[in-house]
Tab-separated table of C-alpha atoms in Angstrom:
chain	number	residue	atom	x	y	z
A	20	GLN	CA	2.924	-11.085	3.429
A	21	GLN	CA	5.619	-8.443	3.321
A	22	PRO	CA	5.575	-6.104	0.295
A	23	VAL	CA	8.703	-5.922	-1.840
A	24	GLN	CA	10.380	-2.572	-2.402
A	25	SER	CA	12.766	-1.684	-5.200
A	26	PRO	CA	15.393	-0.481	-5.514
A	27	GLN	CA	16.998	-1.256	-2.154
A	28	ALA	CA	19.133	1.865	-2.399
A	29	VAL	CA	19.539	4.822	-4.721
A	30	ILE	CA	22.018	7.689	-4.846
A	31	LEU	CA	21.066	10.946	-6.529
A	32	ARG	CA	22.510	14.324	-7.157
A	33	GLU	CA	20.436	17.261	-6.022
A	34	GLY	CA	17.777	18.052	-8.603
A	35	GLU	CA	17.519	14.528	-10.025
A	36	ASP	CA	14.353	12.409	-9.975
A	37	ALA	CA	13.741	9.001	-8.420
A	38	VAL	CA	11.039	6.334	-8.415
A	39	ILE	CA	10.549	3.828	-5.609
A	40	ASN	CA	8.317	0.820	-6.167
A	41	CYS	CA	6.293	-1.279	-3.752
A	42	SER	CA	4.773	-4.585	-4.878
A	43	SER	CA	2.544	-7.017	-3.046
A	44	SER	CA	1.430	-10.588	-3.711
A	45	LYS	CA	-1.847	-9.810	-1.955
A	46	ALA	CA	-4.675	-7.583	-3.103
A	47	LEU	CA	-3.989	-4.102	-1.782
A	48	TYR	CA	-6.540	-1.988	0.034
A	49	SER	CA	-4.296	0.846	1.071
A	50	VAL	CA	-0.668	1.840	0.700
A	51	HIS	CA	1.083	4.184	3.106
A	52	TRP	CA	4.425	5.845	2.412
A	53	TYR	CA	6.765	6.996	5.184
A	54	ARG	CA	10.245	8.485	5.304
A	55	GLN	CA	12.614	7.799	8.170
A	56	LYS	CA	15.838	9.668	8.765
A	57	HIS	CA	18.622	8.051	10.740
A	58	GLY	CA	17.812	7.967	14.448
A	59	GLU	CA	14.385	9.500	13.971
A	60	ALA	CA	10.796	8.311	13.840
A	61	PRO	CA	9.114	7.507	10.521
A	62	VAL	CA	7.237	10.483	9.115
A	63	PHE	CA	4.026	10.081	7.158
A	64	LEU	CA	4.155	11.149	3.501
A	65	MET	CA	0.890	10.007	1.945
A	66	ILE	CA	-1.769	7.345	1.680
A	67	LEU	CA	-3.223	5.770	-1.423
A	68	LEU	CA	-6.530	4.011	-1.181
A	69	LYS	CA	-8.102	1.401	-3.416
A	70	GLY	CA	-9.855	3.229	-6.173
A	71	GLY	CA	-7.990	6.483	-5.802
A	72	GLU	CA	-4.801	8.233	-4.797
A	73	GLN	CA	-3.844	11.126	-2.609
A	74	LYS	CA	-1.028	13.561	-3.253
A	75	GLY	CA	0.741	14.452	-0.043
A	76	HIS	CA	3.505	16.860	-1.076
A	77	GLU	CA	4.303	19.206	-3.944
A	78	LYS	CA	7.299	17.375	-5.373
A	79	ILE	CA	6.532	13.960	-3.967
A	80	SER	CA	3.646	12.054	-5.464
A	81	ALA	CA	2.536	8.464	-5.774
A	82	SER	CA	0.430	6.143	-7.871
A	83	PHE	CA	-1.553	3.031	-7.054
A	84	ASN	CA	-2.062	0.279	-9.626
A	85	GLU	CA	-4.662	-2.083	-8.221
A	86	LYS	CA	-4.390	-4.646	-11.013
A	87	LYS	CA	-0.622	-4.942	-10.663
A	88	GLN	CA	-0.898	-4.752	-6.862
A	89	GLN	CA	1.799	-2.151	-6.687
A	90	SER	CA	2.438	1.447	-5.797
A	91	SER	CA	5.168	3.819	-6.906
A	92	LEU	CA	6.530	6.890	-5.129
A	93	TYR	CA	7.875	9.673	-7.338
A	94	LEU	CA	10.380	12.204	-6.069
A	95	THR	CA	11.065	15.036	-8.485
A	96	ALA	CA	13.828	17.629	-8.376
A	97	SER	CA	15.249	15.974	-5.292
A	98	GLN	CA	16.537	18.058	-2.419
A	99	LEU	CA	19.148	17.220	0.208
A	100	SER	CA	16.332	16.929	2.740
A	101	TYR	CA	14.864	14.005	0.808
A	102	SER	CA	17.644	11.721	2.041
A	103	GLY	CA	16.442	8.920	4.266
A	104	THR	CA	14.855	5.489	4.130
A	105	TYR	CA	11.460	5.230	2.469
A	106	PHE	CA	9.044	2.560	3.613
A	107	CYS	CA	5.783	1.477	2.082
A	108	GLY	CA	3.195	-0.072	4.361
A	109	THR	CA	0.334	-2.078	2.897
A	110	GLY	CA	-3.080	-2.615	4.428
A	111	CYS	CA	-5.806	-5.144	3.720
A	112	ARG	CA	-9.567	-4.798	3.489
A	113	GLU	CA	-10.203	-6.847	6.637
A	114	THR	CA	-8.708	-4.146	8.839
A	115	SER	CA	-9.848	-1.213	6.687
A	116	GLY	CA	-6.225	-0.703	5.808
A	117	SER	CA	-5.207	0.279	9.323
A	118	ARG	CA	-2.997	-2.696	10.196
A	119	LEU	CA	0.105	-2.285	8.055
A	120	THR	CA	2.826	-4.612	6.816
A	121	PHE	CA	5.978	-2.701	5.921
A	122	GLY	CA	8.491	-3.337	3.173
A	123	GLU	CA	12.227	-3.550	3.798
A	124	GLY	CA	12.740	0.073	2.846
A	125	THR	CA	14.609	1.981	0.139
A	126	GLN	CA	17.599	4.006	1.246
A	127	LEU	CA	17.762	7.280	-0.678
A	128	THR	CA	20.843	9.478	-0.579
A	129	VAL	CA	20.839	12.907	-2.199
A	130	ASN	CA	24.251	14.474	-2.681
A	131	PRO	CA	25.032	18.116	-3.536
B	5	GLU	CA	1.634	18.092	14.641
B	6	ALA	CA	1.603	14.608	16.148
B	7	ASP	CA	1.693	14.363	19.912
B	8	ILE	CA	2.869	10.918	20.831
B	9	TYR	CA	5.497	10.379	23.470
B	10	GLN	CA	7.692	7.453	24.357
B	11	THR	CA	9.845	6.999	27.438
B	12	PRO	CA	12.573	6.200	28.055
B	13	ARG	CA	14.368	7.266	24.898
B	14	TYR	CA	17.267	4.920	25.636
B	15	LEU	CA	17.496	2.021	28.086
B	16	VAL	CA	20.481	-0.204	28.852
B	17	ILE	CA	19.645	-2.895	31.366
B	18	GLY	CA	20.753	-6.323	32.492
B	19	THR	CA	19.299	-9.690	31.596
B	20	GLY	CA	16.329	-10.877	33.636
B	21	LYS	CA	14.981	-7.445	34.546
B	22	LYS	CA	11.343	-6.487	34.093
B	23	ILE	CA	10.935	-3.566	31.686
B	24	THR	CA	8.014	-1.327	30.834
B	25	LEU	CA	8.197	0.959	27.822
B	26	GLU	CA	5.770	3.841	28.022
B	27	CYS	CA	3.738	5.304	25.164
B	28	SER	CA	1.203	8.108	25.468
B	29	GLN	CA	-0.677	10.158	22.921
B	30	THR	CA	-2.750	13.285	23.389
B	31	MET	CA	-4.666	13.139	20.105
B	32	GLY	CA	-7.530	10.952	21.314
B	33	HIS	CA	-6.697	8.251	18.775
B	34	ASP	CA	-8.430	4.924	19.301
B	35	LYS	CA	-5.859	2.869	17.409
B	36	MET	CA	-2.359	2.316	18.768
B	37	TYR	CA	0.509	0.111	17.633
B	38	TRP	CA	3.895	-1.205	18.751
B	39	TYR	CA	6.580	-1.946	16.197
B	40	GLN	CA	10.008	-3.493	16.576
B	41	GLN	CA	12.745	-2.226	14.284
B	42	ASP	CA	16.382	-3.321	14.089
B	43	PRO	CA	18.860	-0.731	12.726
B	44	GLY	CA	18.376	-0.145	9.004
B	45	MET	CA	15.626	-2.723	8.794
B	46	GLU	CA	11.871	-2.753	8.311
B	47	LEU	CA	9.238	-2.216	10.982
B	48	HIS	CA	7.560	-5.320	12.382
B	49	LEU	CA	4.163	-5.020	14.064
B	50	ILE	CA	4.233	-6.777	17.434
B	51	HIS	CA	1.047	-5.481	19.113
B	52	TYR	CA	-1.925	-3.314	18.293
B	53	SER	CA	-5.054	-2.001	19.940
B	54	TYR	CA	-8.276	-0.642	18.472
B	55	GLY	CA	-9.470	0.854	21.748
B	56	VAL	CA	-9.655	0.499	25.504
B	57	ASN	CA	-9.451	-3.124	26.681
B	58	SER	CA	-8.662	-4.249	23.129
B	59	THR	CA	-5.225	-5.720	22.373
B	60	GLU	CA	-4.037	-8.089	19.665
B	61	LYS	CA	-0.736	-9.662	18.705
B	62	GLY	CA	0.870	-8.506	15.501
B	63	ASP	CA	2.739	-10.264	12.739
B	64	LEU	CA	6.005	-10.742	14.607
B	65	SER	CA	5.952	-13.048	17.594
B	66	SER	CA	7.051	-11.225	20.714
B	67	GLU	CA	7.493	-12.204	24.341
B	68	SER	CA	6.263	-8.769	25.357
B	69	THR	CA	2.765	-7.932	26.566
B	70	VAL	CA	0.669	-4.771	26.311
B	71	SER	CA	-2.305	-3.240	28.044
B	72	ARG	CA	-4.808	-0.541	27.103
B	73	ILE	CA	-6.656	0.668	30.167
B	74	ARG	CA	-6.857	4.287	29.017
B	75	THR	CA	-7.230	5.619	25.486
B	76	GLU	CA	-4.093	7.693	25.691
B	77	HIS	CA	-1.767	5.102	27.221
B	78	PHE	CA	-0.370	1.902	25.656
B	79	PRO	CA	2.558	0.497	27.657
B	80	LEU	CA	4.647	-2.487	26.576
B	81	THR	CA	6.121	-4.846	29.186
B	82	LEU	CA	8.896	-7.421	29.078
B	83	GLU	CA	8.732	-9.616	32.174
B	84	SER	CA	12.295	-10.903	31.878
B	85	ALA	CA	14.550	-9.133	29.413
B	86	ARG	CA	17.024	-11.096	27.296
B	87	PRO	CA	19.767	-9.972	24.886
B	88	SER	CA	17.541	-11.070	21.971
B	89	HIS	CA	15.152	-8.270	22.968
B	90	THR	CA	17.738	-5.665	22.048
B	91	SER	CA	16.130	-3.475	19.382
B	92	GLN	CA	14.284	-0.220	18.804
B	93	TYR	CA	10.609	-0.145	19.788
B	94	LEU	CA	8.338	2.354	18.054
B	95	CYS	CA	4.852	3.288	19.189
B	96	ALA	CA	2.291	4.748	16.795
B	97	SER	CA	-1.324	5.849	16.804
B	98	SER	CA	-4.014	6.642	14.261
B	99	GLN	CA	-7.581	7.812	14.065
B	100	THR	CA	-10.394	5.384	13.397
B	101	GLY	CA	-11.497	5.269	9.803
B	102	THR	CA	-10.224	4.290	6.404
B	103	GLY	CA	-6.995	5.741	5.160
B	104	GLN	CA	-5.748	7.324	8.361
B	105	PRO	CA	-2.007	7.922	8.739
B	106	GLN	CA	-0.040	6.501	11.615
B	107	HIS	CA	1.824	8.983	13.809
B	108	PHE	CA	5.006	7.632	15.356
B	109	GLY	CA	6.785	8.397	18.582
B	110	ASP	CA	10.549	8.875	18.680
B	111	GLY	CA	11.071	5.290	19.842
B	112	THR	CA	12.896	3.556	22.669
B	113	ARG	CA	16.307	2.077	21.947
B	114	LEU	CA	16.568	-0.946	24.208
B	115	SER	CA	19.849	-2.716	24.892
B	116	ILE	CA	19.915	-5.811	27.084
B	117	LEU	CA	23.321	-6.780	28.418
């Protein structure tokens, strides 16, 4: 089942912070976060695994709450380059988290 | 740096034609995937492969077929293209093992007239 992302869209000024949430009705084994700019391929940001979390970038981090079956992506001191659509992809235990179901995406716009 | 290549980048073709979208990766990844993505929308998994001679259908029903004869190559074929097939098709690959990221190609934008 497709994970639910919120908010659907967010507009920031440069330097502001944002949080993007990803919730699933199924038990999560892994959560992937990707950013896609218009007309480009999705780019991997980080992976969070059941029982732990990985920090992919200096100002972009994420958490994984197994009990709530959700993950949150934190963007601090946003830069213009952060603009794009953020997707979470969730994986289940049966496929060792490799087969992903993606959320609808959160469109982030950072203005000067 | 990911090395996964898709061709063509753009394709405009008439209804009823047979189409093959190419995807190759030079990273030696066992796992490969095809996604369909409409503009501004989420990615839908249509096919995946865990290795040579292994192919499975994904979550979204698709009239396309795939093959995996070589590790590095995962082509997608539409026997008879229809306007409903108009979309962007993204290929991705990943290493075997838990928690491996997927590396995406630049995609093929397909438009069926």
